[in-house]
Short mmCIF file of C-alpha atoms (C1' of nucleotides) in Angstrom, two decimals:
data_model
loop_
_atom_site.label_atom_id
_atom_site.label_comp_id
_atom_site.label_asym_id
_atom_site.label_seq_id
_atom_site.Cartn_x
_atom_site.Cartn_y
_atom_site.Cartn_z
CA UNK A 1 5.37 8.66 -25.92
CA UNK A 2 8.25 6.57 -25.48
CA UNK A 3 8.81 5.75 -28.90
CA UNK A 4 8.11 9.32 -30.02
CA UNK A 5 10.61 10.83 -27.03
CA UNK A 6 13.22 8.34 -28.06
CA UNK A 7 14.02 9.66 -31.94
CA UNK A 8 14.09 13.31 -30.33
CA UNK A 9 16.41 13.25 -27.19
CA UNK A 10 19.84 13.41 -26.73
CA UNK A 11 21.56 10.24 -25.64
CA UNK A 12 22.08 10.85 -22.44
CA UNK A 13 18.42 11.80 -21.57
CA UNK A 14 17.34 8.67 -23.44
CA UNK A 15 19.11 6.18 -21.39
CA UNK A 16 18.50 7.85 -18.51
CA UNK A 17 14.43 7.34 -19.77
CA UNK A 18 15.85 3.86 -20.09
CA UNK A 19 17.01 2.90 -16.75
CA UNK A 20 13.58 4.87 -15.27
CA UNK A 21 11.11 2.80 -17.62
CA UNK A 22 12.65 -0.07 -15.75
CA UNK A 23 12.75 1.29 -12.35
CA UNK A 24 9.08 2.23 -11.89
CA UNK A 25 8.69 -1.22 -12.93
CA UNK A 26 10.75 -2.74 -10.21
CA UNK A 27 9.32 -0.07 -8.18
CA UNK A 28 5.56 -0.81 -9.04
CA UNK A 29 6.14 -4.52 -7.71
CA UNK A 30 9.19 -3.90 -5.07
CA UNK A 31 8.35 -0.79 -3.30
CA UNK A 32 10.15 2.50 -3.70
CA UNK A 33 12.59 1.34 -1.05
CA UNK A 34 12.90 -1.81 -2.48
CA UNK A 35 14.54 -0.20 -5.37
CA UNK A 36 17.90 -0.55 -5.00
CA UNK A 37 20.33 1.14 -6.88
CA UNK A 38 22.58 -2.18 -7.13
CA UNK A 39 19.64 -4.22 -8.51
CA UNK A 40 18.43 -1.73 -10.60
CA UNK A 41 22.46 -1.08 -12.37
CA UNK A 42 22.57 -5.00 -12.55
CA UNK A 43 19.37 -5.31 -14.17
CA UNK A 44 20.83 -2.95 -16.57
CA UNK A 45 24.33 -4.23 -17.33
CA UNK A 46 26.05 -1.34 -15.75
CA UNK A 47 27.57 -0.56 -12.76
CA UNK A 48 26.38 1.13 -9.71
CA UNK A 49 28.20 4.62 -10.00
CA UNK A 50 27.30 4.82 -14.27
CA UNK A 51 23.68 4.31 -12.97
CA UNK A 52 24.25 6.98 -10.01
CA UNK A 53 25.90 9.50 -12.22
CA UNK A 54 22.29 9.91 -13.73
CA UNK A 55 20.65 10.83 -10.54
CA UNK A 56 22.32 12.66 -7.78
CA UNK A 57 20.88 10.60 -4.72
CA UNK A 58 18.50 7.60 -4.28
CA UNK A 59 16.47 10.41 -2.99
CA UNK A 60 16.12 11.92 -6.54
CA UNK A 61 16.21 8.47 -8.36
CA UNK A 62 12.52 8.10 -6.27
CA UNK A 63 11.51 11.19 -7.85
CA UNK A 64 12.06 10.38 -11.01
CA UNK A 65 10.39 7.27 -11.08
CA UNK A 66 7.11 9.02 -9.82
CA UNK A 67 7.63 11.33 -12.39
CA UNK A 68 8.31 9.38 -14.89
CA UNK A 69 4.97 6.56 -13.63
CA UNK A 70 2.72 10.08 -13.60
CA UNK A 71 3.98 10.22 -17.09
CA UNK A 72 2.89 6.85 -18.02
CA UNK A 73 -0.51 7.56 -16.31
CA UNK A 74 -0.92 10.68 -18.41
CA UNK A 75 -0.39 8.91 -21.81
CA UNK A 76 -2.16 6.13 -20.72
CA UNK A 77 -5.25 7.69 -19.35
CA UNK A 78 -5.48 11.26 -19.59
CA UNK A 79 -5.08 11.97 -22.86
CA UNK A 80 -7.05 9.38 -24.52
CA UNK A 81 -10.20 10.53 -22.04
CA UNK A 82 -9.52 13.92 -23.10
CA UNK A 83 -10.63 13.19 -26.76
CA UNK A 84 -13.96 12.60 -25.11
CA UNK A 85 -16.74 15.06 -24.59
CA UNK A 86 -16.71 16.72 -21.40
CA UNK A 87 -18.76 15.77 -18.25
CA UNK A 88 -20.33 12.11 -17.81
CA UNK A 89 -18.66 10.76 -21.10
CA UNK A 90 -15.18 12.21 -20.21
CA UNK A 91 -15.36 10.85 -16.68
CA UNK A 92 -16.43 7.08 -17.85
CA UNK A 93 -13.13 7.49 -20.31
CA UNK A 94 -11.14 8.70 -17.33
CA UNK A 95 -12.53 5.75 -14.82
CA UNK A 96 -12.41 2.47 -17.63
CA UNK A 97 -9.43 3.25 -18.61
CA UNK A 98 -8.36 3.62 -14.97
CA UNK A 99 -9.74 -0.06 -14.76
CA UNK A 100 -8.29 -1.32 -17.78
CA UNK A 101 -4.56 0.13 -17.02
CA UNK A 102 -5.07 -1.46 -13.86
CA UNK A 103 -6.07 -5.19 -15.57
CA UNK A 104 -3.31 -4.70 -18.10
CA UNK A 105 -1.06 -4.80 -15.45
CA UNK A 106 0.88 -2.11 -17.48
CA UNK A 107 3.42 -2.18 -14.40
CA UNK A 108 4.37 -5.50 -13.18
CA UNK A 109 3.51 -4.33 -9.83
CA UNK A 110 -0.19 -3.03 -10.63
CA UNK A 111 -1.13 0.60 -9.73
CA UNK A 112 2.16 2.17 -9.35
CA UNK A 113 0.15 5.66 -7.31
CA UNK A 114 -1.44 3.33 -4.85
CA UNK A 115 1.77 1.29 -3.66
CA UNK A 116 3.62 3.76 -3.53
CA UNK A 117 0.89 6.10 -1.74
CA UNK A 118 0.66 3.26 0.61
CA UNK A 119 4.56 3.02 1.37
CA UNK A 120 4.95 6.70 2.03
CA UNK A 121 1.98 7.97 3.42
CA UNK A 122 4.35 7.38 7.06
CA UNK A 123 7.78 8.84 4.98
CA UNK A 124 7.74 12.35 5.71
CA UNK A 125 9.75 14.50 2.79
CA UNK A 126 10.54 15.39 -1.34
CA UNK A 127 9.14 11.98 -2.01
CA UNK A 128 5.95 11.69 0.42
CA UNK A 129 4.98 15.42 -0.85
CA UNK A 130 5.37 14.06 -4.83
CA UNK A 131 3.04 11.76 -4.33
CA UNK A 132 0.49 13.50 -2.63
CA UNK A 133 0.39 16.22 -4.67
CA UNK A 134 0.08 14.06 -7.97
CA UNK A 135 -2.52 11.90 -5.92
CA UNK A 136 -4.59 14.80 -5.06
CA UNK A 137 -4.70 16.58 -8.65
CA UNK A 138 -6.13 13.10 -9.84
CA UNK A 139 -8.62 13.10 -7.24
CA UNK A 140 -9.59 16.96 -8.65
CA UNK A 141 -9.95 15.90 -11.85
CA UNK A 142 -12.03 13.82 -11.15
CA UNK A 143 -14.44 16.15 -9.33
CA UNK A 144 -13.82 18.02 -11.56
CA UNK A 145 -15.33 16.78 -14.34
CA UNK A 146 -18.57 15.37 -12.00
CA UNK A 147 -18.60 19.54 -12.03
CA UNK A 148 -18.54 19.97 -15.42
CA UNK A 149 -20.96 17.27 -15.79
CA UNK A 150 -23.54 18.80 -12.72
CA UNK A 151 -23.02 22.24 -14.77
CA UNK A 152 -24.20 20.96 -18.16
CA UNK A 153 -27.13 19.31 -16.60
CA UNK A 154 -26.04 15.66 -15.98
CA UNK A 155 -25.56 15.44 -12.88
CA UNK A 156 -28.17 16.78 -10.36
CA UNK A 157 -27.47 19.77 -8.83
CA UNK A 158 -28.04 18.18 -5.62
CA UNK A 159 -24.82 16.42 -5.84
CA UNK A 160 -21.29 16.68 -4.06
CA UNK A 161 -18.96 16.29 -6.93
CA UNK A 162 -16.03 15.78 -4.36
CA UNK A 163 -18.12 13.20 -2.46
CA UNK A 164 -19.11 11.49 -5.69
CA UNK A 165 -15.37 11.68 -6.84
CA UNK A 166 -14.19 10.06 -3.57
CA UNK A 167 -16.35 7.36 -3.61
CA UNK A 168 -15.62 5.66 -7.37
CA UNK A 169 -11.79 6.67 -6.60
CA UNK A 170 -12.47 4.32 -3.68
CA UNK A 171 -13.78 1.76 -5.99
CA UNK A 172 -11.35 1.53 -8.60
CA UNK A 173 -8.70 1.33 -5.67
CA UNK A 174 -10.31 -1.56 -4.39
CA UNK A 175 -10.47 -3.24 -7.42
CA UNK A 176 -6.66 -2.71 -8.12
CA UNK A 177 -6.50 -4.08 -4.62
CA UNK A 178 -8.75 -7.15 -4.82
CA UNK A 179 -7.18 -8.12 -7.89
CA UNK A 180 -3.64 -7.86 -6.80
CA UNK A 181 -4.12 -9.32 -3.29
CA UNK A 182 -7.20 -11.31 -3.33
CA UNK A 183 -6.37 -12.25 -7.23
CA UNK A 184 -10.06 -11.79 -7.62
CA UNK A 185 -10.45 -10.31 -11.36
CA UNK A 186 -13.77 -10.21 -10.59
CA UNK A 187 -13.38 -7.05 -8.60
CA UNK A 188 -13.19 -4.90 -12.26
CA UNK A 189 -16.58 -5.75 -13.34
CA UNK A 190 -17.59 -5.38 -9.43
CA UNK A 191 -16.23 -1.91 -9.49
CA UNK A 192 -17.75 -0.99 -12.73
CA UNK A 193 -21.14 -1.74 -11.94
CA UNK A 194 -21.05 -0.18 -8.69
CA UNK A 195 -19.16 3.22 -10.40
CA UNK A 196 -22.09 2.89 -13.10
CA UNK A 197 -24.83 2.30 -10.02
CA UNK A 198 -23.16 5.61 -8.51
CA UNK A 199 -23.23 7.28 -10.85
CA UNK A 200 -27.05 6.81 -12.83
CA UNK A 201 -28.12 7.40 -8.67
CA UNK A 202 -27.01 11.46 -9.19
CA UNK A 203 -27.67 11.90 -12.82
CA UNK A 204 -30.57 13.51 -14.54
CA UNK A 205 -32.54 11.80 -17.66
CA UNK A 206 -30.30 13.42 -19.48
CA UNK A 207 -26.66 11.72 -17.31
CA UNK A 208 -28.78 8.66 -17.70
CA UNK A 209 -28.68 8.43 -21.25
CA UNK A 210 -24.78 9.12 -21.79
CA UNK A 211 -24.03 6.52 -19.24
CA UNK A 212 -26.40 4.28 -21.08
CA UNK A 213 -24.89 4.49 -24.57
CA UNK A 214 -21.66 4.15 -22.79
CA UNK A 215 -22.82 0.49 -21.80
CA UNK A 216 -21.11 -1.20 -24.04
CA UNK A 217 -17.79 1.00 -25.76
CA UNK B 1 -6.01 -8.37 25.57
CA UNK B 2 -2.71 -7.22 26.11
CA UNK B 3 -3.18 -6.70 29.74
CA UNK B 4 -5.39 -9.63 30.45
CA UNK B 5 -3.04 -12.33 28.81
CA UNK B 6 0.25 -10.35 30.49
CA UNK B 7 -1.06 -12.17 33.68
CA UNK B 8 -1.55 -15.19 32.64
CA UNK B 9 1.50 -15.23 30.23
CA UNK B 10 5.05 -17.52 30.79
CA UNK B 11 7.41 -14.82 30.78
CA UNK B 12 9.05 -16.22 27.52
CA UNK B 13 5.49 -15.60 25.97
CA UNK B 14 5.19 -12.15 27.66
CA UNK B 15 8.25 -11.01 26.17
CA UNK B 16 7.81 -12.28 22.66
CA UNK B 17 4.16 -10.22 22.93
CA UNK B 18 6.11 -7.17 24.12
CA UNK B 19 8.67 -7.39 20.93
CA UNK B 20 5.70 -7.88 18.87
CA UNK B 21 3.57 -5.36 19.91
CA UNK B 22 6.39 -2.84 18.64
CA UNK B 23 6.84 -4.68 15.63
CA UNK B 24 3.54 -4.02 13.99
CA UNK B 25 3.65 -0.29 14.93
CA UNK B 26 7.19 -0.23 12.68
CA UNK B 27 5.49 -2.82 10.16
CA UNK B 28 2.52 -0.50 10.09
CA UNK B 29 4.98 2.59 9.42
CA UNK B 30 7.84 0.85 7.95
CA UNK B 31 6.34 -1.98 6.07
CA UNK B 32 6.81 -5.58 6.80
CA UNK B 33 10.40 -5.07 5.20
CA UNK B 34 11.66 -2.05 6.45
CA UNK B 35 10.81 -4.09 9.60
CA UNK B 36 14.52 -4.63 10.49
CA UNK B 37 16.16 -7.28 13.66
CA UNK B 38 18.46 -5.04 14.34
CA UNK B 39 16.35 -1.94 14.67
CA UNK B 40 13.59 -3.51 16.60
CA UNK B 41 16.40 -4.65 19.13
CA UNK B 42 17.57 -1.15 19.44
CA UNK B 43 14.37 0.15 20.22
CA UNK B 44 13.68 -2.72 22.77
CA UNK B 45 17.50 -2.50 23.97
CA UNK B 46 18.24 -5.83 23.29
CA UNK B 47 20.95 -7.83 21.40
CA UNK B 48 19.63 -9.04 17.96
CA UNK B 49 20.89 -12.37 18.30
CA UNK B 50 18.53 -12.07 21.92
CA UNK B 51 15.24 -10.90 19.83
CA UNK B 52 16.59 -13.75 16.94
CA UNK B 53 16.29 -16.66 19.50
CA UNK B 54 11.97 -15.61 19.76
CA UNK B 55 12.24 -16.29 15.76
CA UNK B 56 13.24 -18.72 13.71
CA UNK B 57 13.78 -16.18 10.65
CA UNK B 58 12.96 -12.74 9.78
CA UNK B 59 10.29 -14.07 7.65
CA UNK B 60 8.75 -16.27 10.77
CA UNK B 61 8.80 -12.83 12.70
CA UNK B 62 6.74 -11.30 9.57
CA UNK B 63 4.27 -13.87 9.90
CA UNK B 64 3.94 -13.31 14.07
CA UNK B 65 3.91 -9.99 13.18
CA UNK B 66 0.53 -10.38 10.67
CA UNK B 67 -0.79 -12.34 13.42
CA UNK B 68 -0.78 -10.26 16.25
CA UNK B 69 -2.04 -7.45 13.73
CA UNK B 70 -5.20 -9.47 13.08
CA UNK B 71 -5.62 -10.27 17.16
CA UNK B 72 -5.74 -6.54 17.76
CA UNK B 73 -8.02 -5.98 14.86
CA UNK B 74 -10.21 -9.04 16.60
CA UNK B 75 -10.08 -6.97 19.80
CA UNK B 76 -10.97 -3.72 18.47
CA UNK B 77 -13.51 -4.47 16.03
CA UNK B 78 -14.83 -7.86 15.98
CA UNK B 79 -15.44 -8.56 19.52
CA UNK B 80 -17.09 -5.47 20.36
CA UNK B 81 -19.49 -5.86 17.09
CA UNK B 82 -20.60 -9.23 18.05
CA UNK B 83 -22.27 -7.63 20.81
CA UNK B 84 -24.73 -6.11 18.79
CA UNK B 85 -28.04 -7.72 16.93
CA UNK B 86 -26.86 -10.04 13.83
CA UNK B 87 -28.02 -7.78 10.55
CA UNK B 88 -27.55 -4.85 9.85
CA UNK B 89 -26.79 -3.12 12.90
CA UNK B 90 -23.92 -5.66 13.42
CA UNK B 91 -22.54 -4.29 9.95
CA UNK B 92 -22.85 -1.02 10.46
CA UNK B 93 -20.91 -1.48 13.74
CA UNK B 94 -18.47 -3.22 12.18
CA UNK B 95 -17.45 -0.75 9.98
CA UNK B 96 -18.07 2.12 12.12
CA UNK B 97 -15.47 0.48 14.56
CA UNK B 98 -13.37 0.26 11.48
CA UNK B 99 -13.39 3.64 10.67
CA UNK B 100 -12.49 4.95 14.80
CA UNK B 101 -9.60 2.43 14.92
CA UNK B 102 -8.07 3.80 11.43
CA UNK B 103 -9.14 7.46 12.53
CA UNK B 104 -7.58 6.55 16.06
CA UNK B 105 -4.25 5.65 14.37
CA UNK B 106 -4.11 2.29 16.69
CA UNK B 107 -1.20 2.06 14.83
CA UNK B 108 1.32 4.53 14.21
CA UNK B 109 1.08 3.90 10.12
CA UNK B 110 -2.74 3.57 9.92
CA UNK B 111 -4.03 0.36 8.67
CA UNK B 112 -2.23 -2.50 9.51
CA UNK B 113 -3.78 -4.66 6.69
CA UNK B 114 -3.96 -2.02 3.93
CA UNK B 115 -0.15 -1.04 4.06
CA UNK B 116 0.78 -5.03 4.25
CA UNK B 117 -1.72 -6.17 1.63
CA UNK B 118 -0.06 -3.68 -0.97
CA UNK B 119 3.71 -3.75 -0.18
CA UNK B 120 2.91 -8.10 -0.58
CA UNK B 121 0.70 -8.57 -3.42
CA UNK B 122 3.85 -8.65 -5.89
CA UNK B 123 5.84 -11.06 -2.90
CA UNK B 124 5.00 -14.45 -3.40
CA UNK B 125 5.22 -16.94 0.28
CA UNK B 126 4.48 -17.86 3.70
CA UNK B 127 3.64 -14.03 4.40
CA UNK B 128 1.42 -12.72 1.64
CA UNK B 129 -0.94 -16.00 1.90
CA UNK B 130 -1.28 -15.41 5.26
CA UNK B 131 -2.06 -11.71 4.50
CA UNK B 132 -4.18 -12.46 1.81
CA UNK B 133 -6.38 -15.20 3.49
CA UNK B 134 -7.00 -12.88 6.78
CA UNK B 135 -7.99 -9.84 4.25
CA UNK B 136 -10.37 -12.14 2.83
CA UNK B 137 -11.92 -13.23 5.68
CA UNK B 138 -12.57 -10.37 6.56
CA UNK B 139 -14.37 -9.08 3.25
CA UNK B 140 -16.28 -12.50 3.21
CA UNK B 141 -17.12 -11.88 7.00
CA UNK B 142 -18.91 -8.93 5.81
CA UNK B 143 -20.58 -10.64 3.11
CA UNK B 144 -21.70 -12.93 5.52
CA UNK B 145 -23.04 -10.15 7.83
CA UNK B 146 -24.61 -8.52 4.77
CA UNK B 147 -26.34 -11.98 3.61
CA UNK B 148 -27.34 -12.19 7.51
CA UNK B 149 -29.45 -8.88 7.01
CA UNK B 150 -31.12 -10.00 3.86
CA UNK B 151 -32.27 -13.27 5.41
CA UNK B 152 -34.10 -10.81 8.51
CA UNK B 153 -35.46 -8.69 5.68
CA UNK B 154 -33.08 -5.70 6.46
CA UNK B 155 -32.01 -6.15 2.81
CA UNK B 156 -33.40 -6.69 -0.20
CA UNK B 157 -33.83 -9.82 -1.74
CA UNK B 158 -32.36 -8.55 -5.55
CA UNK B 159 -28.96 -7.43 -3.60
CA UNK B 160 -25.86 -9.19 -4.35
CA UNK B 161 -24.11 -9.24 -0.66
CA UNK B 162 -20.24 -9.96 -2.31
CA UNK B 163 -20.61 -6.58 -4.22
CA UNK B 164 -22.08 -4.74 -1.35
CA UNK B 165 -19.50 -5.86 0.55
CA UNK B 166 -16.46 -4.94 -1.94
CA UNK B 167 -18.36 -1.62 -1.90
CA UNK B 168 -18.37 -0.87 1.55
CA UNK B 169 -14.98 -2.44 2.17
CA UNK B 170 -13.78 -0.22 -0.40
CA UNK B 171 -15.26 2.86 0.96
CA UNK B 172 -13.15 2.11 4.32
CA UNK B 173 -9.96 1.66 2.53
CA UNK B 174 -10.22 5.03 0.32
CA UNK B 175 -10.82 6.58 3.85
CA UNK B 176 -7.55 5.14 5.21
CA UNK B 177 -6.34 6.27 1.79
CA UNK B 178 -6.88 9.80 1.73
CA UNK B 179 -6.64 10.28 5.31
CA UNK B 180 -2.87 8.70 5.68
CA UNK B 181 -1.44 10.28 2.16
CA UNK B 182 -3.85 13.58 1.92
CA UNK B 183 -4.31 14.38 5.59
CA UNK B 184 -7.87 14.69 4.93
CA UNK B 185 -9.74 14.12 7.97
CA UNK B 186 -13.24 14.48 5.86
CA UNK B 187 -12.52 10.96 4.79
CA UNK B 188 -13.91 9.44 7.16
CA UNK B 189 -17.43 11.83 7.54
CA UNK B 190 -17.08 10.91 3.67
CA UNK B 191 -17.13 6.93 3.89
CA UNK B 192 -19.80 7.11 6.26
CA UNK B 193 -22.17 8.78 4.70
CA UNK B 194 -21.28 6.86 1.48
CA UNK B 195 -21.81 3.61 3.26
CA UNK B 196 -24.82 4.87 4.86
CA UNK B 197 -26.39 5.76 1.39
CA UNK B 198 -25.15 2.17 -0.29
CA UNK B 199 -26.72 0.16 2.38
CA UNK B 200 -29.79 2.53 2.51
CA UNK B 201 -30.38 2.04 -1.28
CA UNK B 202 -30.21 -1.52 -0.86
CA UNK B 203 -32.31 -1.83 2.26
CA UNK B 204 -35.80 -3.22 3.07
CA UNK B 205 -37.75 -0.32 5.02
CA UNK B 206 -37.06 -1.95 7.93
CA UNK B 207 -33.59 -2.28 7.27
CA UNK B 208 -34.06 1.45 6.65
CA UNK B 209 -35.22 2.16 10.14
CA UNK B 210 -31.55 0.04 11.74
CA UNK B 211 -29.72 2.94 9.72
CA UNK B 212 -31.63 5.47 11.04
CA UNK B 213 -31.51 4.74 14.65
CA UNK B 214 -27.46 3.77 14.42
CA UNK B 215 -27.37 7.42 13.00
CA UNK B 216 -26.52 9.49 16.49
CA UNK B 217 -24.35 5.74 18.02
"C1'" DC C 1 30.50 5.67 -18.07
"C1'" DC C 2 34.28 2.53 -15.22
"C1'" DT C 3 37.07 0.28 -10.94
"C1'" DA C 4 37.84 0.43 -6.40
"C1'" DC C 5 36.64 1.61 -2.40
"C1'" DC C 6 34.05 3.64 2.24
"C1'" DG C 7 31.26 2.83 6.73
"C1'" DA C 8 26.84 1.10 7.94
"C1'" DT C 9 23.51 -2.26 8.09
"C1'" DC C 10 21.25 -6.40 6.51
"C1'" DG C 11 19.73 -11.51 7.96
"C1'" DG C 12 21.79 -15.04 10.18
"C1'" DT C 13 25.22 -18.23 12.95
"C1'" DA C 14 28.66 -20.06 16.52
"C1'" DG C 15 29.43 -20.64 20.97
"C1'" DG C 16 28.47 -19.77 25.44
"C1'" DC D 1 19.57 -13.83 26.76
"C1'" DC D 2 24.88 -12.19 25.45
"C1'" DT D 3 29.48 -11.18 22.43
"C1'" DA D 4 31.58 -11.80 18.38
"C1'" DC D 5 31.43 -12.77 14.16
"C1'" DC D 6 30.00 -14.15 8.82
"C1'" DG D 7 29.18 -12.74 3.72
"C1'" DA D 8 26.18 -9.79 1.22
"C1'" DT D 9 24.33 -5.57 0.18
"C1'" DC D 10 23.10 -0.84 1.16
"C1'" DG D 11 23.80 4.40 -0.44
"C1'" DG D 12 27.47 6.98 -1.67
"C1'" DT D 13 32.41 8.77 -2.98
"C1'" DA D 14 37.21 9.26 -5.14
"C1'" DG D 15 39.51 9.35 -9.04
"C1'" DG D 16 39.87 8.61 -13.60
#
DNA sequence: CCTACCGATCGGTAGG
DNA sequence: CCTACCGATCGGTAGG
């Protein structure tokens, strides 16, 4: 997306891409509050005020970079998954490639949703609500798609798809936070099996045989 | 603790505990950074050169800070566990203790440990390896726990206790998750139940028979 | 986009 | 424990 937004935009909206690129990097790694706008313009070559002119607080330079890391997280994850079938397949895409963003450390900071979740879950306001909201629609999808799966017959119907949703959500967070803590990068393989254990526990013959075949992608 | 050790204290000591006991509810809140001299002084209505002299540096008062957080945690959770029967019912307390003292907000910002771990797995020093090594401990004292049940026959002999551990570890932090940043109080009925199904599936039947009696605590 | 600035606050020190 | 200070940096503004 990048690349492809770059040819297309006018010049200011590019550079202002530009300087967010690099802030939800700094941010990833650094906090949200840790990104200053001094670093960030010096980082850049610029000075404070050129960098400022492109957002109209820090306030709105936060929201940005959310945006712009939900954007990321989109190209990164969503829309490859989507080019899946729907139901079990779909939601393996949607949780490897979780894992694999995560591994890639495509921010220098690792999961840039779960830092930053972290940091302002105690910030009341614009930014706290952001995050939430994108944090809970991921969460949806999920159960979403456990849904679609229980609906086509591969999950059983005796299953909670928010309950199964919250629980490998849970896993792939603690993976992300094994590895970056702990530096354990066991904890992806760890969290696959156990999403894979999860899931075979509420699937049908049928869910069985998708998450089978899935084995090795 | 608090109380008990206020007696028995030098006042030098008994003030330092008092500055630090607000310190981790900001840190908690805050983060370890946003943990500010001059702002705890305020608070405490002292001179920040006053609360300097107890520190050497704000990153020595980071590190007190991380260590009183883990003697609470002790107190809450640990010491009361380690009353019960090694094995299964010790884990199971453990984590049910875990789950009151996040759902009890002990501290104003929820976990202590989860907000810390995150905002310091990108800081390098003094303060994220003493983070680090306390979160492991405590993941391996699970473990440990877990491998405790399998040698009483509580657990099965094929389980893996380092990836039922990450599992149920996990489970507790995805509570403190969506609890802190979705206001979902559910999280917590959620991780219990999840637990109580993970450790079920890998228990012996009379492991089976410890979950069922710790059902109505 | 820039220079030049504002008041506030940061971690930390000198000296008592 | 205090006052009084240091240089650096914070978010933000004025004016071009």
């Amino acid at each position: 997306m990048k690349t492809a937004l770059k040819e297309t935009l006018a010049p200011g909206e590019r550079r202002r891409q530009e300087i967010l690129s690099l802030a939800v990097d700094i941010a990833s790694a650094e906090g949200l509050e840790g990104l200053t706008i001094g670093r960030l313009a010096g980082e850049l070559g610029m000075s404070k005020s050129g960098l400022f002119g492109h957002f109209g607080s820090k306030e709105d330079l936060q929201l940005a970079t959310v945006t712009r890391a939900r954007d990321v997280f989109i190209q990164e994850i969503l829309i490859p998954a989507e080019q899946r079938s729907r139901g079990l397949e779909r939601l393996l895409s949607y949780l490897q490639r979780w894992l694999r963003y995560i591994e890639r450390s495509v921010f220098r900071g690792g999961c840039f949703f779960a830092a930053a979740g972290l940091e302002f879950d105690s910030r009341p306001g614009r930014v706290r609500s952001l995050i939430a909201e994108l944090s809970r629609n991921w969460l949806q999808l999920l159960a979403d798609e456990i849904e679609e799966a229980r609906s086509r017959g591969e999950i059983q119907a005796s299953a909670d798809p928010a309950q199964v949703a919250f629980e490998v959500h849970g896993l792939v967070q603690e993976a992300n936070w094994a590895f970056r803590l702990l530096d354990d990068p066991d904890s992806f393989r760890r969290a696959e099996s156990a999403i894979r254990n999860r899931l075979g526990a509420a699937a049908t013959d049928q869910g069985a045989a998708v998450i089978a075949e899935r084995r090795n992608p």
